[in-house]
Short mmCIF file of C-alpha atoms and ligand atoms in Angstrom, two decimals:
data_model
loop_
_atom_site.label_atom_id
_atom_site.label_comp_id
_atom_site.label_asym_id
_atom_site.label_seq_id
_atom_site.Cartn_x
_atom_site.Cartn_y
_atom_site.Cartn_z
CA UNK C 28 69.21 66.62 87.43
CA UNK C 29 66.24 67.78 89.76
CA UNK C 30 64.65 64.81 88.38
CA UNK C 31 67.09 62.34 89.07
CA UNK C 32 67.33 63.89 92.68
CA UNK C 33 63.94 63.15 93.68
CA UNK C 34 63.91 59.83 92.26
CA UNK C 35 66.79 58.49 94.21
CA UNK C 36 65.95 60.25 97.41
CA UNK C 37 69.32 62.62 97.58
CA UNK C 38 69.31 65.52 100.31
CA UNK C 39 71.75 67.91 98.36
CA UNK C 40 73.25 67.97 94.78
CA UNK C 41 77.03 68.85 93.70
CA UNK C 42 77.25 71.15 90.76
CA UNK C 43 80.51 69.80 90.39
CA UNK C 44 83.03 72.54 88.92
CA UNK C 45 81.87 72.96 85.43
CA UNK C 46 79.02 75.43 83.93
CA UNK C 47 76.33 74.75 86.36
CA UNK C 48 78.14 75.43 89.87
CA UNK C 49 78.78 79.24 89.13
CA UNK C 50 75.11 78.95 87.85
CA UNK C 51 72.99 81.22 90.31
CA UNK C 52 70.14 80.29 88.41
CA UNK C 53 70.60 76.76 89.11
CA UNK C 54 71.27 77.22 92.41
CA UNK C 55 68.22 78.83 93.32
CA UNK C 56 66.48 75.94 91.26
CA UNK C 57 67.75 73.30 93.54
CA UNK C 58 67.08 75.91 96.75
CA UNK C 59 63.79 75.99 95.84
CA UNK C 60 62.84 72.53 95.28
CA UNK C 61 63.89 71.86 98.21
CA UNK C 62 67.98 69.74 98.09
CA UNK C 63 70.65 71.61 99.62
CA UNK C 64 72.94 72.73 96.83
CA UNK C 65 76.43 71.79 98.10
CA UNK C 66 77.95 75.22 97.61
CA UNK C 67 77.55 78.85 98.68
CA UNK C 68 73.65 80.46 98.25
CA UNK C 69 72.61 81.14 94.88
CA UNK C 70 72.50 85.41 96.00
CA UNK C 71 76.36 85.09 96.79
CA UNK C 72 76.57 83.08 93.49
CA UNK C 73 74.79 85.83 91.63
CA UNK C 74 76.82 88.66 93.67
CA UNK C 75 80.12 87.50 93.25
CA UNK C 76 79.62 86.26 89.43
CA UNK C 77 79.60 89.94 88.62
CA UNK C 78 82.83 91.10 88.93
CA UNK C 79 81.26 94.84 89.26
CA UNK C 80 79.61 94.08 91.94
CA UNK C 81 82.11 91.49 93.76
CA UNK C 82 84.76 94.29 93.56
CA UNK C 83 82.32 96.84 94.85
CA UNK C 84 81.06 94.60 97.88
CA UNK C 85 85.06 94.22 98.41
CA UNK C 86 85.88 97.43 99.11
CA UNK C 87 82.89 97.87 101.14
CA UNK C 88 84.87 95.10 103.36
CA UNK C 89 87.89 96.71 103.72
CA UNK C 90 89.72 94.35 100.75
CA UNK C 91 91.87 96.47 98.63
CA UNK C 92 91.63 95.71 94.89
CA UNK C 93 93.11 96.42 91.85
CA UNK C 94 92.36 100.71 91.36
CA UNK C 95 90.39 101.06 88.15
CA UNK C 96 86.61 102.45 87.45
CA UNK C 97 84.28 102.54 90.50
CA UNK C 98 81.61 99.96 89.33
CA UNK C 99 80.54 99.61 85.50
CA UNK C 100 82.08 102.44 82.97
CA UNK C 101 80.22 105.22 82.44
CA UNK C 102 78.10 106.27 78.55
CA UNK C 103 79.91 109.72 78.67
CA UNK C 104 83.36 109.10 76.45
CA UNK C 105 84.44 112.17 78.17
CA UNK C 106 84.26 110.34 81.85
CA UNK C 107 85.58 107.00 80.37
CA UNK C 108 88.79 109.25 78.83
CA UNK C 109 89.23 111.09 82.22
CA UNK C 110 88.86 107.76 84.12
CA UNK C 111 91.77 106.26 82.70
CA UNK C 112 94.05 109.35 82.48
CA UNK C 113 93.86 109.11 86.17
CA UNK C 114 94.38 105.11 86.44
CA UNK C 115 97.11 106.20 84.08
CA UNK C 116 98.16 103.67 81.25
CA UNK C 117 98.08 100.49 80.73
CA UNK C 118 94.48 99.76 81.64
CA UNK C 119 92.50 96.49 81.40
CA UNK C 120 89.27 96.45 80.07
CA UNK C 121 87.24 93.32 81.33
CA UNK C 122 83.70 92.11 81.18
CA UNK C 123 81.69 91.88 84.61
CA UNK C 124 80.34 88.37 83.40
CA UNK C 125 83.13 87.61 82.28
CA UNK C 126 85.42 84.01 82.83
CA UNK C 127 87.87 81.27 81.77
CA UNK C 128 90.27 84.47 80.95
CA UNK C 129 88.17 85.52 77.88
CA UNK C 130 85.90 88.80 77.89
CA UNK C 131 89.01 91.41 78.23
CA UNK C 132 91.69 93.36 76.34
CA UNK C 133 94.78 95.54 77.24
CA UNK C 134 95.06 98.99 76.42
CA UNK C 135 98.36 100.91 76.15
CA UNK C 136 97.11 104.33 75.09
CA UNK C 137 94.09 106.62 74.79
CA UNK C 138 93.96 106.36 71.56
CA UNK C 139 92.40 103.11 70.95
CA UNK C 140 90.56 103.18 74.44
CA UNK C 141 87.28 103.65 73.42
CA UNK C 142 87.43 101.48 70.23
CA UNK C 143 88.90 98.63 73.06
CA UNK C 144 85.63 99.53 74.96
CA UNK C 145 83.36 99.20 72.33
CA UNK C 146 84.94 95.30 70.58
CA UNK C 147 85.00 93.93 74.74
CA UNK C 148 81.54 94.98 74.63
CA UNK C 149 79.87 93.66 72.07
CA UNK C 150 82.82 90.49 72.40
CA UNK C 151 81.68 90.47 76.19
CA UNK C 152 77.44 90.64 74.78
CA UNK C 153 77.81 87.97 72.12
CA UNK C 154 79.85 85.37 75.07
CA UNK C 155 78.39 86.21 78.29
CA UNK C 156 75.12 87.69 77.62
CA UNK C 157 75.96 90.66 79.23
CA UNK C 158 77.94 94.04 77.35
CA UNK C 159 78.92 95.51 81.05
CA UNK C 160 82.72 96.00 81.26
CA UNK C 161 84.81 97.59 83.58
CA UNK C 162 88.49 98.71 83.70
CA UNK C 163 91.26 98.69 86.28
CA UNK C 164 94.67 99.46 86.12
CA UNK C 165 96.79 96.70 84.31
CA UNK C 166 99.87 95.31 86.18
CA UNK C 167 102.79 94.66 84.02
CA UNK C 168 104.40 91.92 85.91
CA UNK C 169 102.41 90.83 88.71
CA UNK C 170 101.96 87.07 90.40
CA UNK C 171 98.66 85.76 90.25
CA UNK C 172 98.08 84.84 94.03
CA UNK C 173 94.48 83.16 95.34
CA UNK C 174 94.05 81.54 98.68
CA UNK C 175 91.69 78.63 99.34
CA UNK C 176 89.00 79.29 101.97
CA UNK C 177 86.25 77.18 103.80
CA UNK C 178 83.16 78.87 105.30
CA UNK C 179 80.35 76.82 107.53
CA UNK C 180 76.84 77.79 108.30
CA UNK C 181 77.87 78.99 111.93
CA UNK C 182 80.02 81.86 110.48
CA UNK C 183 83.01 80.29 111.12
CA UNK C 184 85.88 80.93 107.96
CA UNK C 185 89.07 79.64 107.35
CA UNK C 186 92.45 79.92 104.91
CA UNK C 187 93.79 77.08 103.75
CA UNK C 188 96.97 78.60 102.79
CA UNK C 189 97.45 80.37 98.41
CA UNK C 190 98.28 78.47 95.65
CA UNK C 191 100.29 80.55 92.90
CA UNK C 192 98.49 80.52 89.53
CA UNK C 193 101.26 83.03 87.99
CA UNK C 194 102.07 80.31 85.12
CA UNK C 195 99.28 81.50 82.46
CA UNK C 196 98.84 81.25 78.38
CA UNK C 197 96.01 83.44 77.44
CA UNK C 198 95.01 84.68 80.80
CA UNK C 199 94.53 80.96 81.46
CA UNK C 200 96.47 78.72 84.40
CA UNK C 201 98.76 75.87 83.02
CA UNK C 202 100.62 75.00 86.36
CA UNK C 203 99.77 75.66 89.80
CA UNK C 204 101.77 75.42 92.68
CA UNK C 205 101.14 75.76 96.59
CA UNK C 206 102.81 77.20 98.18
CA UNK C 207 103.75 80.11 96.17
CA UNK C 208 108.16 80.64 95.93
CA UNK C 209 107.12 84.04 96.57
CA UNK C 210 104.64 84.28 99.52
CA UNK C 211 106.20 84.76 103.14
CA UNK C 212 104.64 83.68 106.35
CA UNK C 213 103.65 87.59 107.18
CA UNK C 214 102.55 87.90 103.69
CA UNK C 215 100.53 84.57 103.50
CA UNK C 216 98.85 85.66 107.32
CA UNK C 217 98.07 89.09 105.56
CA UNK C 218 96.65 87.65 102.15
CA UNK C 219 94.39 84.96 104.70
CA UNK C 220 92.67 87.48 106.72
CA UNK C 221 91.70 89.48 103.71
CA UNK C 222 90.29 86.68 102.26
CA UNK C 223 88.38 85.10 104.96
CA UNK C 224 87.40 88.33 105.97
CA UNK C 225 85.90 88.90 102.17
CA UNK C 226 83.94 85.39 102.74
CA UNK C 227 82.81 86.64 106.09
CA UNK C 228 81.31 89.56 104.46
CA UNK C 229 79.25 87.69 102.19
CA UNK C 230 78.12 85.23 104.72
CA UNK C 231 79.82 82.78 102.75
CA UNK C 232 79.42 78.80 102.75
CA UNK C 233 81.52 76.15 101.53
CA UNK C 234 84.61 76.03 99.68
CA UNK C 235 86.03 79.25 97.43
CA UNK C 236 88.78 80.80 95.70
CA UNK C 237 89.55 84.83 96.37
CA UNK C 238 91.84 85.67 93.83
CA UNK C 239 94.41 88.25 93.95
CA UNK C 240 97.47 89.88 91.72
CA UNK C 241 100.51 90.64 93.75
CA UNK C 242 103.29 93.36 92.72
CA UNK C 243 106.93 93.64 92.73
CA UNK C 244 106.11 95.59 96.71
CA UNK C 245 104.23 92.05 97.44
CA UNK C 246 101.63 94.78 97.79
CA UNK C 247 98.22 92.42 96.95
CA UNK C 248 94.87 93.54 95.42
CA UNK C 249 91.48 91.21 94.99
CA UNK C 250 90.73 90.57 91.33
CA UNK C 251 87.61 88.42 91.72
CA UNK C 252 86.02 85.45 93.74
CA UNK C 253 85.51 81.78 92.33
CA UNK C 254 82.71 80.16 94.31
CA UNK C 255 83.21 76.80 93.67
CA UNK C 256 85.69 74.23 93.58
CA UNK C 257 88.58 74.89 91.18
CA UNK C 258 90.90 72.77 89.13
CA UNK C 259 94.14 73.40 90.92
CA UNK C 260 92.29 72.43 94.18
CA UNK C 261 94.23 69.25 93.96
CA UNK C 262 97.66 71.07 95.41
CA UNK C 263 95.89 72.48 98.41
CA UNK C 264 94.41 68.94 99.40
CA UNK C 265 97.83 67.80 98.77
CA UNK C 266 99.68 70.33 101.37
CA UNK C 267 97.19 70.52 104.18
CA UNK C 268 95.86 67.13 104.34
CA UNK C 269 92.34 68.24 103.61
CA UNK C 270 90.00 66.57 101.32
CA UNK C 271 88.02 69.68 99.69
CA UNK C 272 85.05 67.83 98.32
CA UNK C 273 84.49 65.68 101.67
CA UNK C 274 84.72 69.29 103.30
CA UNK C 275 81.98 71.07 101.15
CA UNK C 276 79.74 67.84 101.94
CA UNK C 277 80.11 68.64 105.31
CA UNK C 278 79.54 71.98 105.63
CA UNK C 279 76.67 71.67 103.30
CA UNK C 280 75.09 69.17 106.00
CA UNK C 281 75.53 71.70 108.30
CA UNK C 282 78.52 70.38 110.48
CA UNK C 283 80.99 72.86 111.62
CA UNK C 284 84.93 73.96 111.41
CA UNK C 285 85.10 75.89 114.33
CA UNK C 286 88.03 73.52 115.62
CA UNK C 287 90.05 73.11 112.61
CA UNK C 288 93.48 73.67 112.28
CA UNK C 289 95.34 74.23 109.27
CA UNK C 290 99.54 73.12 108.85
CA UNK C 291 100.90 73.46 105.49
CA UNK C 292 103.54 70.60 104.92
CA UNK C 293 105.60 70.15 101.95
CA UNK C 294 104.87 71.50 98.46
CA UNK C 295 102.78 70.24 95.68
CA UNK C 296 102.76 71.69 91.58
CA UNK C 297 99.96 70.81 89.55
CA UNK C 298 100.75 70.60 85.41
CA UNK C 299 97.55 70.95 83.70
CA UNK C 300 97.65 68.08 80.55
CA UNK C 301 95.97 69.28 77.80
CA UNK C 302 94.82 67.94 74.51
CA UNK C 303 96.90 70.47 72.52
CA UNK C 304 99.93 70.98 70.65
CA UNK C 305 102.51 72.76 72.38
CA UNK C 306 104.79 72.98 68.95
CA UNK C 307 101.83 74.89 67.16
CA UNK C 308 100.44 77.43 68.77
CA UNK C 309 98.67 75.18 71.59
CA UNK C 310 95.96 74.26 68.60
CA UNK C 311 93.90 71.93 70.34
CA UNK C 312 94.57 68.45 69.13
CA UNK C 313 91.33 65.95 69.87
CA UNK C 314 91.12 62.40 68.91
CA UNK C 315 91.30 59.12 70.10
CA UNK C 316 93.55 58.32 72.45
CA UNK C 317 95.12 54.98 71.08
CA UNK C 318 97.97 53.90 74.29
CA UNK C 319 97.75 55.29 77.60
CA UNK C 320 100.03 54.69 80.49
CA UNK C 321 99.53 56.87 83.85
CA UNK C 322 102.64 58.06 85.82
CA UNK C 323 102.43 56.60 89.60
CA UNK C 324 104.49 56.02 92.76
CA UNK C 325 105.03 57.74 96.17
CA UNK C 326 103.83 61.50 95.92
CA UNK C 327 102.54 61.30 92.42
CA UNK C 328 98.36 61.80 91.61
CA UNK C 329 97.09 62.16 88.54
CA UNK C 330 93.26 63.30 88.28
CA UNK C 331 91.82 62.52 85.03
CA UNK C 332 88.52 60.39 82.78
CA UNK C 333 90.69 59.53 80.37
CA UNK C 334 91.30 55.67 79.24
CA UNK C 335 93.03 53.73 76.22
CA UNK C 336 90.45 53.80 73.35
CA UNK C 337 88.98 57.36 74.62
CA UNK C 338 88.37 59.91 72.01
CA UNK C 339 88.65 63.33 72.73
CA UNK C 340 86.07 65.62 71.56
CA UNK C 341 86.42 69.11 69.70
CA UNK C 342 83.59 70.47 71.81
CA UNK C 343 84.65 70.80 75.40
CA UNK C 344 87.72 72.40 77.39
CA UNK C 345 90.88 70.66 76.30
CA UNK C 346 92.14 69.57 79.49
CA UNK C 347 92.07 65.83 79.53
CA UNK C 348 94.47 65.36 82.89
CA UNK C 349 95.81 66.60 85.91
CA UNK C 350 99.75 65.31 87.11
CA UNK C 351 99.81 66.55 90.84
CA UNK C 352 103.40 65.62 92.64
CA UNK C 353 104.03 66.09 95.99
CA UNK C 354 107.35 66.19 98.30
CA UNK C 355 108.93 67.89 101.21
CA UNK C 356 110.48 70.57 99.67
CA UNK C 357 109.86 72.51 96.22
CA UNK C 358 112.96 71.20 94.62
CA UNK C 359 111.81 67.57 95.31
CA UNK C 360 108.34 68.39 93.78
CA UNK C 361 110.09 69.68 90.68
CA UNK C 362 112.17 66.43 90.90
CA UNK C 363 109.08 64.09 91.07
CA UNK C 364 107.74 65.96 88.24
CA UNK C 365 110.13 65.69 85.77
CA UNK C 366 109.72 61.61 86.43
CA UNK C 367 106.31 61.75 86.15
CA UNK C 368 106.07 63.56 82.70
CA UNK C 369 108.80 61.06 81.44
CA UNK C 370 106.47 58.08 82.70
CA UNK C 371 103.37 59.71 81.44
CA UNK C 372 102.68 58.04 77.95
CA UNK C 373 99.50 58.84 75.91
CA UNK C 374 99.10 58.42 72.05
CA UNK C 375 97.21 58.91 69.41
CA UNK C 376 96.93 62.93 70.26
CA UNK C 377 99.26 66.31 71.10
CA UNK C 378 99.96 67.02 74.58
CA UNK C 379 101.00 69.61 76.84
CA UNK C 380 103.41 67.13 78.39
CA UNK C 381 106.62 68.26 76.30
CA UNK C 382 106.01 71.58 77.03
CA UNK C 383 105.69 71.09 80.75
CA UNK C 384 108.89 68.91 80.96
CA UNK C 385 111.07 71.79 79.14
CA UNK C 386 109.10 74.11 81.67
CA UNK C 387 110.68 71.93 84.42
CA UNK C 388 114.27 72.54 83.11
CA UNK C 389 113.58 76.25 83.06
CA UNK C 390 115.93 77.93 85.05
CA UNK C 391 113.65 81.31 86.48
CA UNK C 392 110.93 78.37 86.65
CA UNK C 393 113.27 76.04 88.76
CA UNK C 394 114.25 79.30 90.97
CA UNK C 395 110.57 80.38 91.53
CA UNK C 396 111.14 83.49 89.69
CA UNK C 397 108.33 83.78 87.22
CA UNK C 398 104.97 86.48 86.43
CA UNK C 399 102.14 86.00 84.75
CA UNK C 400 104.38 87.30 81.45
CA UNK C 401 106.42 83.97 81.80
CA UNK C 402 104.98 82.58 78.87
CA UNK C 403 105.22 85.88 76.88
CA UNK C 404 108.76 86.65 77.80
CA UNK C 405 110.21 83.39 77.05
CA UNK C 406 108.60 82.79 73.84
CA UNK C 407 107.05 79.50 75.12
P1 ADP G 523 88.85 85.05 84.60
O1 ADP G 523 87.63 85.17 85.45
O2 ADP G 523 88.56 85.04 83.14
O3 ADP G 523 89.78 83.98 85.06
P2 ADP G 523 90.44 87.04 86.02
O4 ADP G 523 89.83 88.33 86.42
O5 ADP G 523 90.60 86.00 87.09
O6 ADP G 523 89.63 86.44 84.79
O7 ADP G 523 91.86 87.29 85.35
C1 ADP G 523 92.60 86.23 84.73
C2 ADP G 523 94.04 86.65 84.54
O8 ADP G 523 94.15 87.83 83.74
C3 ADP G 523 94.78 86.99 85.82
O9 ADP G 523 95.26 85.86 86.48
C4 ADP G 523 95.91 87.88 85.28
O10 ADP G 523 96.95 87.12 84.70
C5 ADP G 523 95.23 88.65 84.17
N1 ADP G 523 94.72 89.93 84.71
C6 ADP G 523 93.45 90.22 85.05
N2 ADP G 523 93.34 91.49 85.54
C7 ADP G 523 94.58 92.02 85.49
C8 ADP G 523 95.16 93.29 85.83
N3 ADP G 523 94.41 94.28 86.33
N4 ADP G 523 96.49 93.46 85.65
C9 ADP G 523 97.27 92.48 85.15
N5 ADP G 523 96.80 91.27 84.80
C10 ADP G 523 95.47 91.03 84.96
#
């Protein structure tokens, strides 16, 4: 890539939003030989990579976050007992390097606690190259909450409203929606200044996800920082008019945001379309994709690589599409939705699409009522 850089002249590079733009590593590569990588510098990468250290540098800031160890667990089994007696039960034990939803396990009593410890570890060694884990209190039914900021080189940060990532299999999104049924205005203001303010304190550049779980009191706690562009970005675009990857281009060549103004209009729900099939466990399902029609029309986008005669291979992430619709209200969304997955035909593989269109005749779905048990709870 650093090749191909020089040869055509570029001034920056993109690390797109796969493997190599959370890549600190890379980062520093591309700092060093002298292109502008299009992102924040590789020491926040490396900071806020490790979830240890991101939480710690948090509540430095001011952020509150989810109460659990302070930093990495401790050797002593006697400290590591006494730690989560005072959490008190159910704990989450996660890996600092850890991602994608993988690298942590629930715990429900003491029991099994240090057994838990020990599998994450060695699970967290084998994945992410690293056996630190931490643990926090585990939420029973909280919203997964995250709100969209943009950061210049002139210290100026800004909130670009939440999206709510709540609907999860695994730990892992499957629809995304902005903005969330359950944020209020005071709420939303609240969640933005903690966020920016957790940017600002990192000296922060480009664009970046601060994620948060919110309980039943709406009381909200930071869980860990993305810093790079993420797949549900599409819904934010789509509500405040902003095109994400034109603004990390910018700010990466150094122009600023000190006059922008953010208005959220309408609502926008993502369905992530995924080569898998939803009446089997969601086994993935690859293979060549042998008809392929998009959904279109007013307030429909679909993001995707995908073409008639495109095989789908075992090795990579299984999500081969992206249905993003757009309206005035959420009911209209959900509307526009349920046309599009009817519209959408693909062959040849299994797809998430019949599981998303009985999701859209969900009742608690269709009221906004849902945690990140949904899935659980109603044996999807
Ligand atoms: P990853 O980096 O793998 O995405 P996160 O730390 O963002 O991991 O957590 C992913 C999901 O796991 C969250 O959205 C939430 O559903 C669940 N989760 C993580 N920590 C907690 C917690 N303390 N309590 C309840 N659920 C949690």
């Amino acid at each position: 890539i650093l090749s191909a850089a020089e040869v055509t002249g570029a001034d920056g590079i993109h690390p797109g939003y796969g493997f190599l733009s959370e890549n600190a590593d890379f980062a520093e590569q591309v700092e060093r030989s002298g292109f502008k990588f299009i992102g924040p510098r590789s020491e926040t990468i490396r900071l806020m990579g490790d979830k240890v250290s991101a939480k710690h540098q948090m509540r430095k800031s001011g952020v509150p976050t989810v109460p659990g160890s302070d930093g990495a667990l401790p050797d002593d089994p006697d400290e590591i007992l006494r730690n989560a007696r005072d959490i008190g039960y159910p704990v989450i034990v996660k890996a600092a390097a850890g991602g994608g939803g993988r690298g942590m396990r629930v715990v429900h009593n003491e029991e099994v606690l240090l057994s838990s410890i020990e599998v994450t570890q060695s699970e967290a060694a084998a994945a992410f190259g690293s056996p630190v884990v931490y643990m926090e209190k585990f939420l029973q039914r909280p919203r997964h909450v995250e709100i969209q900021v943009l950061a210049d080189q002139h210290g100026h940060a800004i909130s670009l409203g939440e999206r709510d990532c709540s609907l999860q299999r695994r730990h892992q999104k499957i629809l995304e929606e902005a903005p969330s049924p359950l944020v209020t205005s005071d709420l939303r203001q609240r969640m933005g200044e903690a966020a920016v303010n957790a940017a600002l304190s990192v000296q922060y550049e480009g664009a970046g996800t601060v994620e948060f779980l919110v309980d039943d009191e709406l009381n909200f706690y930071f869980m860990e920082m993305n810093t790079r562009i993420q797949v549900e970005h599409p819904v934010t675009e789509q509500i405040t008019g902003y095109d994400l990857i034109e603004e990390q281009i910018k700010v990466a060549a150094g122009e600023s945001i000190a006059d922008y103004q953010v208005q959220l209009t309408g609502h926008s729900i993502e369905c992530r379309i995924n080569a898998e099939d939803p009446d089997n466990n969601f086994r993935p399902s690859p293979g060549k994709i042998t008809n392929l029609h998009l959904p279109g029309g007013h307030g429909v986008r679909v993001d995707t690589h995908v073409y008639s005669g495109y095989t789908i291979s075992p090795n990579y992430d299984s999500m081969i599409a992206k249905i993003i619709t757009t309206d005035r209200g959420r009911g209209e969304a959900i509307n526009k939705m349920k046309r599009a997955l009817d519209e959408f035909v693909i062959e040849g593989i299994k797809t998430t699409i019949p599981f998303h269109r009985k999701l859209m005749d969900n009742e608690d779905y269709i009221k906004g009522v849902y945690t990140t048990k949904f899935m659980e709870e109603n044996n999807f």
